[in-house]
Tab-separated table of C-alpha atoms in Angstrom:
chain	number	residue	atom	x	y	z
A	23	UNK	CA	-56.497	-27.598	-43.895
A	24	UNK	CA	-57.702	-31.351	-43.714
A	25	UNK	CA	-61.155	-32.681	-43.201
A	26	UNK	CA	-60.484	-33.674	-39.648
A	27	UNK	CA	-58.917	-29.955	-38.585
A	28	UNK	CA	-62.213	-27.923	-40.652
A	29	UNK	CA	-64.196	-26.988	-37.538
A	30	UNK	CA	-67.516	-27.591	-37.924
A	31	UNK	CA	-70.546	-24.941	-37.154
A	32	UNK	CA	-71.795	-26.744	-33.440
A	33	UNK	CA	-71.081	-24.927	-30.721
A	34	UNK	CA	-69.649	-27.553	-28.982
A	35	UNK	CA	-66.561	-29.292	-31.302
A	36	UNK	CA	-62.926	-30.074	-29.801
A	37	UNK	CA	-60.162	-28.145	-31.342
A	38	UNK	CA	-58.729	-24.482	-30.892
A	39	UNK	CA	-61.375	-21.341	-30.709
A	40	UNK	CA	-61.869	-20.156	-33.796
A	41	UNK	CA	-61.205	-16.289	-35.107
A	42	UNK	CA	-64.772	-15.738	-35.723
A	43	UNK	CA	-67.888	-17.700	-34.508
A	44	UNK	CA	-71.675	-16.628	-35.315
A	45	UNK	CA	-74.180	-18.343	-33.376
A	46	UNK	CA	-77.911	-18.198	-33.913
A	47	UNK	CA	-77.636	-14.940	-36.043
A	48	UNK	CA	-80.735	-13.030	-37.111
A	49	UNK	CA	-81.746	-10.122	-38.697
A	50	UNK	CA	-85.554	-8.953	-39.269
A	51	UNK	CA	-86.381	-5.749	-40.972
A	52	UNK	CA	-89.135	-3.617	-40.300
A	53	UNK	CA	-91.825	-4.174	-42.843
A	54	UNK	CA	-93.775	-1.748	-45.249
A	55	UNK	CA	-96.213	0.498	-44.453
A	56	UNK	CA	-99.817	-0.094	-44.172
A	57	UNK	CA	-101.679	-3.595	-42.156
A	58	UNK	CA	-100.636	-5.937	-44.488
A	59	UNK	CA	-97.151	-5.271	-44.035
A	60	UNK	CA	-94.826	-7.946	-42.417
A	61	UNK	CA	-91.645	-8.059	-40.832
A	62	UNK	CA	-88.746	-9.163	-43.422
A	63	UNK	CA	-87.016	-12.229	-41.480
A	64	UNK	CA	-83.356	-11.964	-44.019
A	65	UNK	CA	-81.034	-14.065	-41.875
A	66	UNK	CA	-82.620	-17.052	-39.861
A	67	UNK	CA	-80.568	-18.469	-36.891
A	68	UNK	CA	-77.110	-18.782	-38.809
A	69	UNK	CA	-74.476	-20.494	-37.070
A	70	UNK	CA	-71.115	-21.196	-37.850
A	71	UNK	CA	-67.095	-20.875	-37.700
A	72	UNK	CA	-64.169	-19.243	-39.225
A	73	UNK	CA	-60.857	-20.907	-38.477
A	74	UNK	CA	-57.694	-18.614	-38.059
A	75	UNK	CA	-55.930	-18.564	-41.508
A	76	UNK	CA	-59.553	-20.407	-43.082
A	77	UNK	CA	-61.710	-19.386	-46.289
A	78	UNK	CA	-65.748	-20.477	-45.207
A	79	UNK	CA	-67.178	-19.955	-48.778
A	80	UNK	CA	-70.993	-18.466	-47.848
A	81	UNK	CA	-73.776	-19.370	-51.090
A	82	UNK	CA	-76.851	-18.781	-52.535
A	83	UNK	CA	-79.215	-17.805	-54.512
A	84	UNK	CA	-79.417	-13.654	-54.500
A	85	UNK	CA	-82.014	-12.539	-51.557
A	86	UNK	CA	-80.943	-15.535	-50.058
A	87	UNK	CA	-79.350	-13.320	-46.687
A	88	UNK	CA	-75.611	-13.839	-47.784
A	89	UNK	CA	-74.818	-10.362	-47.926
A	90	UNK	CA	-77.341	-8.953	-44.775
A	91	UNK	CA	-74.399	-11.714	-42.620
A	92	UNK	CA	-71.892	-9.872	-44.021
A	93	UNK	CA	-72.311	-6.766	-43.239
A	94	UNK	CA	-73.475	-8.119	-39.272
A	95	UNK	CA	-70.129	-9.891	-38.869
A	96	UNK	CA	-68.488	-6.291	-39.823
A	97	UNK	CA	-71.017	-4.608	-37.681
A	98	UNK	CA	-72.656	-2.243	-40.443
A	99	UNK	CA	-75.931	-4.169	-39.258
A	100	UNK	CA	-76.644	-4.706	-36.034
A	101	UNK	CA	-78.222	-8.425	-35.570
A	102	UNK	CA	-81.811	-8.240	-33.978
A	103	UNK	CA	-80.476	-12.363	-32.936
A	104	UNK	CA	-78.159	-14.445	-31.994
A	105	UNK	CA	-74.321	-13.003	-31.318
A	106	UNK	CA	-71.504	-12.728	-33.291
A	107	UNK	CA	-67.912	-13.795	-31.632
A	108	UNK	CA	-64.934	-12.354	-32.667
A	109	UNK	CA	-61.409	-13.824	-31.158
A	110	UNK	CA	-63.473	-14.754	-27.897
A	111	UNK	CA	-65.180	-11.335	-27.748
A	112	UNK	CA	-69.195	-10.691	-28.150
A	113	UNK	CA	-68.897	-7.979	-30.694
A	114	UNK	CA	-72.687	-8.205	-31.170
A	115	UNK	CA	-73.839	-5.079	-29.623
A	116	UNK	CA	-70.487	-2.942	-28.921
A	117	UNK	CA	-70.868	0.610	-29.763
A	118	UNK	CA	-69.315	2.343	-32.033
A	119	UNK	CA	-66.365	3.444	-29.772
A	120	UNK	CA	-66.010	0.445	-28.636
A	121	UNK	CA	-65.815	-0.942	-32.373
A	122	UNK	CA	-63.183	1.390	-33.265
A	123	UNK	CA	-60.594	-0.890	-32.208
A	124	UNK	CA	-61.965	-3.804	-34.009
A	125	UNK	CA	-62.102	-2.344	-37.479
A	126	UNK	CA	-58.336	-2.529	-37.542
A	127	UNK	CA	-58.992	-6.342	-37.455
A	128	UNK	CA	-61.723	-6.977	-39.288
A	129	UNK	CA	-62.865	-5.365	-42.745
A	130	UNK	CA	-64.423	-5.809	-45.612
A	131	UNK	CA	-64.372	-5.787	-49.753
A	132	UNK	CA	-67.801	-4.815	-51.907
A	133	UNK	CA	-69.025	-6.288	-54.822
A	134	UNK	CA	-68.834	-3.308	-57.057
A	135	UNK	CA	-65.650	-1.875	-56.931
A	136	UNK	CA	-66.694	1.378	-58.295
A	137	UNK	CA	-69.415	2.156	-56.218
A	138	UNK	CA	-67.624	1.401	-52.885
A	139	UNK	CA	-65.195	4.108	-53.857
A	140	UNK	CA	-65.227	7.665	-53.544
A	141	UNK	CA	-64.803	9.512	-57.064
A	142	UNK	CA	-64.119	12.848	-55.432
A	143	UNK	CA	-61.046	11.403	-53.696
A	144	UNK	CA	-57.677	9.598	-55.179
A	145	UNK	CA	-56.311	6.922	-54.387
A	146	UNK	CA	-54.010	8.124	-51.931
A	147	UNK	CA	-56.614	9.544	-49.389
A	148	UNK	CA	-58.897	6.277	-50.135
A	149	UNK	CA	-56.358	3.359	-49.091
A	150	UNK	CA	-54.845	5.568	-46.014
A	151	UNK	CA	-58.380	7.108	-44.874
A	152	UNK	CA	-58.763	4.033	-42.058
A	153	UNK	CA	-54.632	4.509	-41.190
A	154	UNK	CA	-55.729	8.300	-40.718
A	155	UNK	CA	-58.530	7.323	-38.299
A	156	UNK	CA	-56.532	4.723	-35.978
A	157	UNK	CA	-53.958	7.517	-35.704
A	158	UNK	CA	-51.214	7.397	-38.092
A	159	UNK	CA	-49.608	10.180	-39.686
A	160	UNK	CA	-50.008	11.615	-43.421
A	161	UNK	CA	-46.702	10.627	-44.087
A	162	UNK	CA	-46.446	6.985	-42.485
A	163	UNK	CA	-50.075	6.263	-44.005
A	164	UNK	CA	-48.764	7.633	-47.737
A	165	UNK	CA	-45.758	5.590	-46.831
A	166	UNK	CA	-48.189	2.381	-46.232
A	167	UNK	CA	-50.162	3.301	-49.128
A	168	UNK	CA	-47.626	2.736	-51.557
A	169	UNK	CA	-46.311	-0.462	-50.122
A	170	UNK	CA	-49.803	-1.601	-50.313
A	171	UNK	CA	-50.211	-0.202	-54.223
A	172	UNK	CA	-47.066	-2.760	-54.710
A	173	UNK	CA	-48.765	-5.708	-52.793
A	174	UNK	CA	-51.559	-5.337	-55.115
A	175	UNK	CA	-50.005	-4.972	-58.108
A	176	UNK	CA	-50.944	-1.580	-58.838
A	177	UNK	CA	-48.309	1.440	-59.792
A	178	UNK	CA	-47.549	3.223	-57.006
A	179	UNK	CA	-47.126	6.541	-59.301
A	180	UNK	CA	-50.521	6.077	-59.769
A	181	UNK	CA	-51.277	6.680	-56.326
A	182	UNK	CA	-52.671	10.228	-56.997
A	183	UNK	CA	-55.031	9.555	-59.480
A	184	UNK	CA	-59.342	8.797	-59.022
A	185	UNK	CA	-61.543	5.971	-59.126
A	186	UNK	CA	-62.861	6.570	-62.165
A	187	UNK	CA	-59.175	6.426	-64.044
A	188	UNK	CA	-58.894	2.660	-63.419
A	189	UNK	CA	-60.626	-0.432	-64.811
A	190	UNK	CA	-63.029	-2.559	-63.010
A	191	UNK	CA	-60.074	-4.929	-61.732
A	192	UNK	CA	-57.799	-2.369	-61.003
A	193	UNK	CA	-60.409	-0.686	-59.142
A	194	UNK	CA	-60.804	-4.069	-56.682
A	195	UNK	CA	-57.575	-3.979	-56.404
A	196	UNK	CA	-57.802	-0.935	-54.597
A	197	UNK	CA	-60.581	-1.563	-52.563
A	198	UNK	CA	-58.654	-4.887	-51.574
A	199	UNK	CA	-55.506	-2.815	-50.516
A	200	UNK	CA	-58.010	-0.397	-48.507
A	201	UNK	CA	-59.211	-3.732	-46.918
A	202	UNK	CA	-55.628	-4.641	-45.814
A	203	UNK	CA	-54.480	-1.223	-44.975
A	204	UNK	CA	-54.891	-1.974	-41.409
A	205	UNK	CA	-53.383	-5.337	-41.384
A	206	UNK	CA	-56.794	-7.247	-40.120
A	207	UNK	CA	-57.120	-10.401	-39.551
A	208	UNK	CA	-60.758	-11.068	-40.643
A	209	UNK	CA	-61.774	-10.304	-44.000
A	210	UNK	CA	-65.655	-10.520	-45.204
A	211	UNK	CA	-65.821	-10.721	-48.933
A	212	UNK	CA	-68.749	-9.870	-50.382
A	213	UNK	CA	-69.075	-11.233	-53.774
A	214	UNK	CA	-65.901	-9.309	-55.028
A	215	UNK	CA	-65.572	-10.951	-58.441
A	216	UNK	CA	-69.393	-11.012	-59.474
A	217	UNK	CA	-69.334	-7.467	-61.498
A	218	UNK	CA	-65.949	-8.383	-63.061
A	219	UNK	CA	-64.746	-10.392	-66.298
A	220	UNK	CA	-63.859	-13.894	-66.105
A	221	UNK	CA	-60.113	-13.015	-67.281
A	222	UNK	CA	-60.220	-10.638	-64.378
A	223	UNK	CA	-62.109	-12.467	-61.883
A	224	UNK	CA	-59.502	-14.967	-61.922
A	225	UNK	CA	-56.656	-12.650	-61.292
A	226	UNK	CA	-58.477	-10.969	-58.271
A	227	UNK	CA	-58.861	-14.766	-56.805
A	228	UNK	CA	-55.442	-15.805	-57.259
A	229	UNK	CA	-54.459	-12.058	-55.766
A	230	UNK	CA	-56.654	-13.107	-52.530
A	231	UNK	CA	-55.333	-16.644	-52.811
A	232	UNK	CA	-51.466	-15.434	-52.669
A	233	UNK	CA	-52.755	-12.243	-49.749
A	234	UNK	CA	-54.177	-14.915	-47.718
A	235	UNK	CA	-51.019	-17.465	-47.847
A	236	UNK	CA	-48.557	-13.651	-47.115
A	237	UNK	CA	-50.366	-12.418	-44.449
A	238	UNK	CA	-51.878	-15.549	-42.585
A	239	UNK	CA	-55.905	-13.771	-43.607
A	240	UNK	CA	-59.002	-16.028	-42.819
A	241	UNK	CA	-62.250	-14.743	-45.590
A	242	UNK	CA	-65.496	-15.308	-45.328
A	243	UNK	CA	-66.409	-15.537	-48.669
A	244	UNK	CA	-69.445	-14.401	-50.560
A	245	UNK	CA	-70.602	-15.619	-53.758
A	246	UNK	CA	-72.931	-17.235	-56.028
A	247	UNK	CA	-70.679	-18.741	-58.580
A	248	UNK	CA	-70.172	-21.940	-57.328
A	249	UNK	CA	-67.169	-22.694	-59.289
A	250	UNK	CA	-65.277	-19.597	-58.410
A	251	UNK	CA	-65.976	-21.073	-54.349
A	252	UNK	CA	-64.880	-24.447	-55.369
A	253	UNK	CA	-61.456	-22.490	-56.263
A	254	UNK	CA	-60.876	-20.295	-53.623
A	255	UNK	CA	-62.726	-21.837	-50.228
A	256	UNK	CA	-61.426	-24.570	-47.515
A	257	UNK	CA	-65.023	-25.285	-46.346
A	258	UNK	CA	-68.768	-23.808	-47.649
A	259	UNK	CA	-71.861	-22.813	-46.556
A	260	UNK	CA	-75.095	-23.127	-48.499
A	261	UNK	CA	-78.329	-20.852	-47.580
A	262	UNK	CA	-81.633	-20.860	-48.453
A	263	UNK	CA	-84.379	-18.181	-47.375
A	264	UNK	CA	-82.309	-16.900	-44.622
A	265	UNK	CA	-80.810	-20.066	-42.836
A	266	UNK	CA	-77.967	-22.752	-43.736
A	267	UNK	CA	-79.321	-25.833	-45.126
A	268	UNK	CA	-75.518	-27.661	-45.105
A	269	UNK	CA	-72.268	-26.650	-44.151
A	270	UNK	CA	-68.838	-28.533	-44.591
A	271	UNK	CA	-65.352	-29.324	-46.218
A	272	UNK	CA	-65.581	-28.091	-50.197
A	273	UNK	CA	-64.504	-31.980	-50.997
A	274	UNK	CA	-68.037	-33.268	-49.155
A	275	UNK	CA	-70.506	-30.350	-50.355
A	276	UNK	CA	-68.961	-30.931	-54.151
A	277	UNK	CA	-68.587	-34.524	-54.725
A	278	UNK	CA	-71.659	-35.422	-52.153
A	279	UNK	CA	-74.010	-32.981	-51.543
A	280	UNK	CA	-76.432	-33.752	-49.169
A	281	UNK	CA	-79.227	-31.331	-49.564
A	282	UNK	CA	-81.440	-31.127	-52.176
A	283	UNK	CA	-81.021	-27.375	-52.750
A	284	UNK	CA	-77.412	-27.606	-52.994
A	285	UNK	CA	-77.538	-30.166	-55.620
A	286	UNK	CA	-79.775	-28.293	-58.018
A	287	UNK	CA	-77.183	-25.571	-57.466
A	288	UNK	CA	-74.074	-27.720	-58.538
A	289	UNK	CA	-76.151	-29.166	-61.607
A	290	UNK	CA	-76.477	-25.809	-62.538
A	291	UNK	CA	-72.618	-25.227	-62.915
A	292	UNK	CA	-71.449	-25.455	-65.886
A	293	UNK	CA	-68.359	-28.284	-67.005
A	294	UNK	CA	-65.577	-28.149	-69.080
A	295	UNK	CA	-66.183	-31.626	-70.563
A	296	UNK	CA	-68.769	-31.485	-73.193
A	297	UNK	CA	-69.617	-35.143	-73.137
A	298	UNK	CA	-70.134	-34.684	-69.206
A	299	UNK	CA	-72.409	-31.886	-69.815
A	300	UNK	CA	-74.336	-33.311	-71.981
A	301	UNK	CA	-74.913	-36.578	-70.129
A	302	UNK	CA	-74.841	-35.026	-66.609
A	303	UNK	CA	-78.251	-34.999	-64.289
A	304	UNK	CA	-79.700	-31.424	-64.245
A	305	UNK	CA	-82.093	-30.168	-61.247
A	306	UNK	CA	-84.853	-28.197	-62.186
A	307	UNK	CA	-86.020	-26.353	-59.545
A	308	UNK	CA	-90.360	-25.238	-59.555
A	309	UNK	CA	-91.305	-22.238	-58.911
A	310	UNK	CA	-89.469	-19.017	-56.990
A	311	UNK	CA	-88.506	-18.624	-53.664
A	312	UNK	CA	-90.590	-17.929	-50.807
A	313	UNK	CA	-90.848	-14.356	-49.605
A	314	UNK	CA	-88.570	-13.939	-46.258
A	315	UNK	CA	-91.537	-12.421	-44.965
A	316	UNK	CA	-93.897	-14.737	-45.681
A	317	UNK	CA	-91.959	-18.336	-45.779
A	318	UNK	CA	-93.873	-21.575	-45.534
A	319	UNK	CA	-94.148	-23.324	-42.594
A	320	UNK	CA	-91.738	-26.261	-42.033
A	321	UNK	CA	-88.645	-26.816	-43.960
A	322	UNK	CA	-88.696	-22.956	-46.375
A	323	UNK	CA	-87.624	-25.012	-49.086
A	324	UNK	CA	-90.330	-28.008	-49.256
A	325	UNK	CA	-92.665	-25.938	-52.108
A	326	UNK	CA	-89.818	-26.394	-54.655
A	327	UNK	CA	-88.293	-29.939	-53.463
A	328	UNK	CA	-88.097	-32.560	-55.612
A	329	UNK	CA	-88.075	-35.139	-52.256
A	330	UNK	CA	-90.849	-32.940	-50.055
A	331	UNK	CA	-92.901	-35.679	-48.099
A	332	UNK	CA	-95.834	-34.792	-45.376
A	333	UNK	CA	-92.671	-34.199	-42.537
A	334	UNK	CA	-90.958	-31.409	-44.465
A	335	UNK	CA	-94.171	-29.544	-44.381
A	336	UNK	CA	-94.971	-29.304	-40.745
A	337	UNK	CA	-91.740	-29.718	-39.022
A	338	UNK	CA	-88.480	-27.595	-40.056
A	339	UNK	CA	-85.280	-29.655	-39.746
A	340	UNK	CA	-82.192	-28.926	-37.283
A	341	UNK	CA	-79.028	-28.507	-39.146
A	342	UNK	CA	-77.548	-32.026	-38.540
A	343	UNK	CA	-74.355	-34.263	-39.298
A	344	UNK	CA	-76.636	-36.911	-42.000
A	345	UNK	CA	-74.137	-39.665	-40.396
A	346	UNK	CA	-72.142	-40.587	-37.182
A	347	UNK	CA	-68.705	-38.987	-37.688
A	348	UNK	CA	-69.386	-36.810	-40.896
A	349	UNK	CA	-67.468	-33.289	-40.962
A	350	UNK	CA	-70.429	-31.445	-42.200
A	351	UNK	CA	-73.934	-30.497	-41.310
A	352	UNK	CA	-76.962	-30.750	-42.968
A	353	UNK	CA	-80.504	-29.678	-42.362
A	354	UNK	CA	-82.963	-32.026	-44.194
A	355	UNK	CA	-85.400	-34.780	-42.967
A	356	UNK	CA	-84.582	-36.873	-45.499
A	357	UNK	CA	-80.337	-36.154	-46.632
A	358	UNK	CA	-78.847	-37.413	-49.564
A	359	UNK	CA	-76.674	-40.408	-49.236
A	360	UNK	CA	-72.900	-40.227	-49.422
């Protein structure tokens, strides 16, 4: 996908509708007990786009809300905000029944493999337990299990074993081919290489790489590891304290980042040229973030910015394109230059 077909996150750009398309999405918890507690604002007015066929690449630092969008976009939250659009449908507040459906389209990997699994059931009964509900048959879900075992690259004669026999890849593996058992369309991917090795890691991205190019998938795309993003995503979206400070092609956000958050972030990654490291700028972020329920007023991220100015304090900024005809969106008073 080119620059010019990436879709950008306003409501109103040309082009074909896209598969998914979140608009002002919030959540806020309930706080603690007692007087003093406050309601937990974890996702902010979030808007953007998922192409058909696209990877949107979703970052930040951990607490940041990445995760709590997930799991509204699959519907295991329901937003207290905003609406989430799914192939032209407001899936925002369906029911379950009505949601039933949907799941066949749209699904979802976990970060730990292991712990998304059931250890009381093999493999068998895990990949074909969402065939079972839509209404296939044992034997045409077994049947579908083992093709899926293939597409993988696990052993289908280990189809019969448990969780708990299988390493940590092998173990995404099969929470990938339970994501795909339905043939979806939509998958959200919620940091699935973070509690792997590196050696692994890499084989699980090239497996979603090749899954996505076979079956014509679109991911949203979890993560903190900026270079494993840079690898696997089309476009990516930055947040910070619950909202999406910029948003646009993976070419733009690396080589020109606009926001000052997401280049402390990208200083932070490492490089394979020593020289470069050594020489390279690094961003030094002060202090920790804000609590979601408590953030400063203005811009959230203006106590820790190395540009703050009297503006960023008092007025929080819309998430903007920094120049006439730019691709992506950024949402700072005072943007980087490209």
């Amino acid at each position: 996908m080119t620059q010019d077909d990436a879709p950008g996150p306003g409501p109103s750009r040309p082009g074909p509708e896209p598969l998914l398309s979140v608009r002002d999405l919030s959540m806020t918890f309930p706080g603690g007990r007692g007087r003093s507690a406050r309601p937990v604002r974890a996702v902010d007015r979030v808007d953007f786009d998922v192409a058909r066929g696209e990877t949107l690449g979703l970052v930040g630092e951990s607490g940041c809300g990445k995760s709590t969008t997930g799991r509204m976009i699959v519907r295991l939250l329901e937003p207290t905000g905003g609406s989430v659009t799914y192939d032209g449908r407001d899936i925002s507040h369906l029911s379950q029944r009505e949601l039933r459906p949907l799941r066949r389209e749209i699904q979802m990997v976990f970060q730990d493999p292991h712990s998304s699994l059931n250890p009381r059931q093999t493999v068998a009964r895990i990949i074909s337990d969402p065939l079972l509900v839509q209404g296939s048959t044992a034997t045409d879900a077994r049947r579908r299990t083992t093709e899926l075992m293939e597409l993988v690259g696990l052993i289908p004669e280990h189809i019969d074993r448990y969780p708990h026999e299988f390493s940590g890849g092998q173990a995404q593996r099969i929470g990938i081919a339970r994501a795909l058992a339905t043939s979806p369309r939509l998958i959200v991917a919620d940091e699935p290489v973070s509690a792997l090795d590196v050696s692994v890691q890499a084989q699980i991205v090239n497996l979603m790489d090749r899954l996505q190019r076979e079956l014509s998938l679109a991911y949203l795309f979890i993560a903190h590891d900026l270079s494993v993003v840079k690898r696997v995503c089309d476009r990516v979206a930055v947040m910070y304290l619950g909202r999406i400070v910029e948003i646009g092609p993976k070419e733009r956000v690396y080589t020109a980042p606009a926001h000052p958050y997401t280049r402390s972030l990208l200083s932070a990654v490492p490089l394979p040229d020593p020289v470069g490291e050594r020489t390279r700028e690094r961003i030094t972020l002060l202090g920790d973030p804000p609590s979601p329920a408590s953030p400063p007023p203005g811009c959230t991220f203006h106590p820790r910015c190395p540009k703050a100015q009297q503006l960023c304090r008092t007025e929080a900024p819309e998430l903007r394109a920094p120049a006439p005809g730019e691709a992506r969106q950024v949402a700072c008073h005072f943007p980087e230059a490209a």
